Tab-separated table of C-alpha atoms in Angstrom:
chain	number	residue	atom	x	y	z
A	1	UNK	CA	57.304	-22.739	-4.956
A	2	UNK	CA	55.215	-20.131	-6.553
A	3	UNK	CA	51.635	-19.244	-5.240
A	4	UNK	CA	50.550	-19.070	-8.345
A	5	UNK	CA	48.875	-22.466	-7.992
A	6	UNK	CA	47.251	-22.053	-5.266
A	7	UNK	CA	43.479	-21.370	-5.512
A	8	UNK	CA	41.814	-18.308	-3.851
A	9	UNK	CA	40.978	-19.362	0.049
A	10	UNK	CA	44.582	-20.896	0.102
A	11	UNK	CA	47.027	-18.467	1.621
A	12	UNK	CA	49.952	-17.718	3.822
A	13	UNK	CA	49.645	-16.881	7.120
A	14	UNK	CA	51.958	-16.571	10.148
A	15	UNK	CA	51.462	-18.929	12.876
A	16	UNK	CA	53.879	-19.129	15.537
A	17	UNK	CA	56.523	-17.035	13.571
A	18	UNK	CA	56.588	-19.497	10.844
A	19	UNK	CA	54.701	-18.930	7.295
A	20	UNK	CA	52.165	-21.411	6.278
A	21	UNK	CA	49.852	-22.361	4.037
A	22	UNK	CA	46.059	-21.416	5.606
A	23	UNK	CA	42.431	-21.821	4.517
A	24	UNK	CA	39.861	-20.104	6.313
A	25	UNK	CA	37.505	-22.263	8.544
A	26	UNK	CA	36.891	-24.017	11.830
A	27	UNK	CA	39.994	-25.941	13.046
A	28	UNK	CA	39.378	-29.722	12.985
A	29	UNK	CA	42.558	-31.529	13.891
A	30	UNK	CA	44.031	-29.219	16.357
A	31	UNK	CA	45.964	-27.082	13.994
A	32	UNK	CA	47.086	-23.852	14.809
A	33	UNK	CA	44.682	-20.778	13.873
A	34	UNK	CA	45.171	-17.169	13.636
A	35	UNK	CA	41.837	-15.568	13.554
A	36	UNK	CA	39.664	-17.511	11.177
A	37	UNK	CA	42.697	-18.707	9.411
A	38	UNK	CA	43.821	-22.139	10.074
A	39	UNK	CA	46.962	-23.853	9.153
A	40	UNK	CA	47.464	-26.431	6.864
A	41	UNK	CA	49.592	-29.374	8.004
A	42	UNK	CA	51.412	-30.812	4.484
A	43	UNK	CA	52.876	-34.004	6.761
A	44	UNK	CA	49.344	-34.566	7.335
A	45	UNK	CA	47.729	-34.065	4.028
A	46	UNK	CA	48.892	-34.939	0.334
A	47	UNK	CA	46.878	-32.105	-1.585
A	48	UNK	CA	48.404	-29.908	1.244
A	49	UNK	CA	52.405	-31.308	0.103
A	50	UNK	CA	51.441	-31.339	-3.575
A	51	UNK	CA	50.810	-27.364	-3.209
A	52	UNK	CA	53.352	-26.712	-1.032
A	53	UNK	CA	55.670	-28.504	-3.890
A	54	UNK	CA	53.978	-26.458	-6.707
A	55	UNK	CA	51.795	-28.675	-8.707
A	56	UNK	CA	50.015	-27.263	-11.294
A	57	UNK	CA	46.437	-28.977	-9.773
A	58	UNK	CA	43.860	-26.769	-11.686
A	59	UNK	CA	41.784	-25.560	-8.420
A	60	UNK	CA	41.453	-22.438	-8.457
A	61	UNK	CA	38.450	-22.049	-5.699
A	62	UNK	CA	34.823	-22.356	-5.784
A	63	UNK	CA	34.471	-25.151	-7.893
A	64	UNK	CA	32.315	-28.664	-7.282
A	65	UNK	CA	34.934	-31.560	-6.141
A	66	UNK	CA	34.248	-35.316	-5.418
A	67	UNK	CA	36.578	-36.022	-2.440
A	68	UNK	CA	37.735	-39.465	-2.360
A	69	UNK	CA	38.732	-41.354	0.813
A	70	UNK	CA	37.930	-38.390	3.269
A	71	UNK	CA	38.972	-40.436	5.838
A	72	UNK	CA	38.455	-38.298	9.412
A	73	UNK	CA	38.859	-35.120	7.528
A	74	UNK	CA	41.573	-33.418	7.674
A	75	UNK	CA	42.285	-32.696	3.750
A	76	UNK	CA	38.483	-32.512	2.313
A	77	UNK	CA	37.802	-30.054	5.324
A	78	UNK	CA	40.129	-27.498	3.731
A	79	UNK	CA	38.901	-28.440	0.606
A	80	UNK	CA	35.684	-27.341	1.132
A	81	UNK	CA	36.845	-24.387	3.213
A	82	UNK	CA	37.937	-23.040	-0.607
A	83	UNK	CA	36.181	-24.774	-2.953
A	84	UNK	CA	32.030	-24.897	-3.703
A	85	UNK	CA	30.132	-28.393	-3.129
A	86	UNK	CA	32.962	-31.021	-1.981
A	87	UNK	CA	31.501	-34.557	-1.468
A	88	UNK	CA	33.455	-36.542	0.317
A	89	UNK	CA	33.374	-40.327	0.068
A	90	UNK	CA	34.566	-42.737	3.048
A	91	UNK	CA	33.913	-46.170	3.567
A	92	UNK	CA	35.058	-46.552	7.445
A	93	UNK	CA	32.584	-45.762	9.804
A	94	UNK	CA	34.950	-44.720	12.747
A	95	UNK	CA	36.627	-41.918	10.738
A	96	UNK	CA	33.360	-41.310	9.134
A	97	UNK	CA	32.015	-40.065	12.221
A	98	UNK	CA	34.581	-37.676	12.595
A	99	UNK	CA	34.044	-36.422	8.823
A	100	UNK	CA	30.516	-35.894	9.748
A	101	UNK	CA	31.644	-33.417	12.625
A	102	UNK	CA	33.973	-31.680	10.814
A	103	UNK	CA	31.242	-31.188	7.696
A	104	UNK	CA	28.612	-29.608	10.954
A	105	UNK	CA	29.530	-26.366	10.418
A	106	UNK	CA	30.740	-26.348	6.494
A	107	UNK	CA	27.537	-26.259	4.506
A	108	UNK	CA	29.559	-26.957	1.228
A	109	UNK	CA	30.481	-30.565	2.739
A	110	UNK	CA	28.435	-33.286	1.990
A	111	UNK	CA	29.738	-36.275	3.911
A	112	UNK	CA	29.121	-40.024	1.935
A	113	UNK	CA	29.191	-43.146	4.092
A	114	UNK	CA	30.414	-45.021	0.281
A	115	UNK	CA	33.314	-47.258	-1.106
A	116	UNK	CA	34.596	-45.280	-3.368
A	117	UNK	CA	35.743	-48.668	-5.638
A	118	UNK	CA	31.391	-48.883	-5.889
A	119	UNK	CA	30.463	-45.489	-7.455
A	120	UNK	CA	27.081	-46.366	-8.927
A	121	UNK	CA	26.354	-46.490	-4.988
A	122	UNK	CA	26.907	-42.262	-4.854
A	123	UNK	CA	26.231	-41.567	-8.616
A	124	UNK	CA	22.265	-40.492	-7.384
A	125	UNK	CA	23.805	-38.102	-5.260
A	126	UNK	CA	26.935	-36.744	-6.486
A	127	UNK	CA	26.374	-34.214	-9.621
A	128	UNK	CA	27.861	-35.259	-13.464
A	129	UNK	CA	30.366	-32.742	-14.073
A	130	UNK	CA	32.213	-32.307	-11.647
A	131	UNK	CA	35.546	-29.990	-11.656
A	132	UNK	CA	37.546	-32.073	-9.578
A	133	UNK	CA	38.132	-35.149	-8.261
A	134	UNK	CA	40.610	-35.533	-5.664
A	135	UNK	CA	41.521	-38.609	-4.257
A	136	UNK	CA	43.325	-40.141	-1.406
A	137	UNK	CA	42.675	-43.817	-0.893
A	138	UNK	CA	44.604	-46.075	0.682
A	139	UNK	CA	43.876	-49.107	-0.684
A	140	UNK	CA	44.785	-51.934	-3.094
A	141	UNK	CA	43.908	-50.622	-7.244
A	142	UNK	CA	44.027	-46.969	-6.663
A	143	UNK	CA	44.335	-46.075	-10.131
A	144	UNK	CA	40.839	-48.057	-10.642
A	145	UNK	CA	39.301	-46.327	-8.643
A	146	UNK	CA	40.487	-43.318	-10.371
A	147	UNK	CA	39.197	-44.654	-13.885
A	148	UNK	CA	36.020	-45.958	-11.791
A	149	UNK	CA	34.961	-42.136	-10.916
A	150	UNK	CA	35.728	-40.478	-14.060
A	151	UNK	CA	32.280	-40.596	-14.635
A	152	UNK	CA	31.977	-37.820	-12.308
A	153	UNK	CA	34.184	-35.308	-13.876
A	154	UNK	CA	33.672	-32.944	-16.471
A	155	UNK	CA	35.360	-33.123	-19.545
A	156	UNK	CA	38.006	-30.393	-19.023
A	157	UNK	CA	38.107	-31.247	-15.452
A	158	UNK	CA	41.510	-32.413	-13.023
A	159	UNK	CA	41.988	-35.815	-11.140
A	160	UNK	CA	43.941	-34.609	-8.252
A	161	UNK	CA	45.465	-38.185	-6.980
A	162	UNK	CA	48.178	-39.167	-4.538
A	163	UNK	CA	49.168	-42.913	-5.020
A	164	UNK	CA	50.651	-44.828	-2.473
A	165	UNK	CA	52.929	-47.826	-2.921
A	166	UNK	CA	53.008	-49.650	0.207
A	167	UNK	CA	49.230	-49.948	-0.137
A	168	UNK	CA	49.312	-51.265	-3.496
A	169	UNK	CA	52.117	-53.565	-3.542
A	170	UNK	CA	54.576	-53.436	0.439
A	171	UNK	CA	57.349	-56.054	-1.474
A	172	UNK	CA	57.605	-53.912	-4.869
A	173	UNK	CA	59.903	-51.166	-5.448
A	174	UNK	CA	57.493	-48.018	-5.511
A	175	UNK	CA	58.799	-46.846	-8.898
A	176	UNK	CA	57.432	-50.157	-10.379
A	177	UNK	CA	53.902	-49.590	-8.428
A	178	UNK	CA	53.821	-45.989	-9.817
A	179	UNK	CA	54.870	-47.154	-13.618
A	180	UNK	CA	51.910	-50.142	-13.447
A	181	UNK	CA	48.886	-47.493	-11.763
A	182	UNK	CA	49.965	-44.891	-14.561
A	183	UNK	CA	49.568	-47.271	-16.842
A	184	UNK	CA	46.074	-48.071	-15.420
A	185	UNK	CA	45.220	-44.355	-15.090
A	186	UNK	CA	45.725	-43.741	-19.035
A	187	UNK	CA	43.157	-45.905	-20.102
A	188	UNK	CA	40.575	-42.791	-18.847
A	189	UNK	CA	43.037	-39.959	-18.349
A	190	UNK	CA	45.670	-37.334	-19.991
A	191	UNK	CA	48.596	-38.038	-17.081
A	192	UNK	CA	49.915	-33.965	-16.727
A	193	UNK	CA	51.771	-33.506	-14.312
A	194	UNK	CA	53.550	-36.510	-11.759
A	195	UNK	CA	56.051	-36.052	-9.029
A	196	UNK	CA	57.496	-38.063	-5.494
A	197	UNK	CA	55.549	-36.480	-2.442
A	198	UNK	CA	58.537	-37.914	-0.498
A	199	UNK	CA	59.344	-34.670	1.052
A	200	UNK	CA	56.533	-34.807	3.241
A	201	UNK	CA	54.810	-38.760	2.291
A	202	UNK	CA	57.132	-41.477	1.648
A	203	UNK	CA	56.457	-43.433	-1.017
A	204	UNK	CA	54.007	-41.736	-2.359
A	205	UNK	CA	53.464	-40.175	-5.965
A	206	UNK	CA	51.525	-37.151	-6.832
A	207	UNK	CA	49.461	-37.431	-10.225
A	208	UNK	CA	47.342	-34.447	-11.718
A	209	UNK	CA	45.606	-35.472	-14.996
A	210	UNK	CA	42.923	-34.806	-17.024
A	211	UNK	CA	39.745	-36.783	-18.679
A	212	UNK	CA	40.848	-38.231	-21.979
């Protein structure tokens, strides 16, 4: 891939004798560091696969993202080790509290104990306007919750979105779930870029697009 794409505060560094791609922050899911650079795991994070296959995402670094489905983590916490404000939305409170931890020492990353399917719940807190939203959640109507939380973004802004098909349909071919949650997604969005993460998530699609 080229590195082109990837946003200032994502590099490559050498851990272990084998190049990687690195943000710089404290380690938060036993990753290897070198220095203050820590390792980012793409098996472990779809943003991380969808630069390490060379989508075009838009982030550049420093801007405001609305992280959705933060889960314990791992992916908004390098987020917000290169980007400016990051709120990150979870519903669960078990990997919530680990979300909270890793956010202790990042004061860019503003932790949201929120479904992300109910966004009038956040919309007092999170900013209009918003660069990016990226979005990992693994849940049944993925691509509403996309359309839900374009509120958020501003108008020349990315959705950043990784879709799974086991957790939108487990019987249905995952071509079929992608073609239907496309279709969703383009009632709000300009689809620009799509491509199987299947390198490094199976059955999974990634999806950069635009505000329409």
């Amino acid at each position: 891939m080229s590195d082109r794409s990837l946003p200032d505060g994502v590099e490559r560094h050498e851990f272990e004798d084998e190049t990687r791609l690195a943000t710089r922050g404290p380690p938060v899911y036993g990753e290897p560091t070198d220095g203050d650079w820590r390792a980012w795991d793409p098996e472990r994070s779809k943003l991380g696969g969808m630069f390490e296959l060379g989508f075009d995402t838009g982030l550049t670094g420093g801007e405001t993202v609305l992280y959705l489905g933060a889960a314990s983590g791992t992916t908004v916490s390098h987020v917000a080790d290169f980007a400016g404000p990051t709120y990150a939305v979870e519903f669960a409170p078990r990997p919530a509290r680990d979300l909270v931890e890793a956010a202790e020492p990042r004061d860019r990353l503003f932790p949201l104990l929120k479904d992300a399917r109910k966004p009038t719940t956040y919309a007092h807190v999170v900013e209009s306007g918003v660069d990016a939203i990226v979005q990992d959640v693994a849940t049944r109507g993925q691509a509403d919750v996309a359309v839900r939380n374009a509120r958020f973004l501003a108008d020349d802004g990315r959705l950043v979105l990784a879709i799974k098909a086991r957790s939108e349909d487990s019987t249905a071919e995952p071509e079929a779930v992608f073609e239907r949650s496309l279709d969703r997604l383009r009632n709000a969005y300009e689809v620009l870029e799509t491509a199987r993460l299947d390198r490094f998530h199976e059955d999974h699609l990634g999806v950069v697009a635009t505000p329409k």
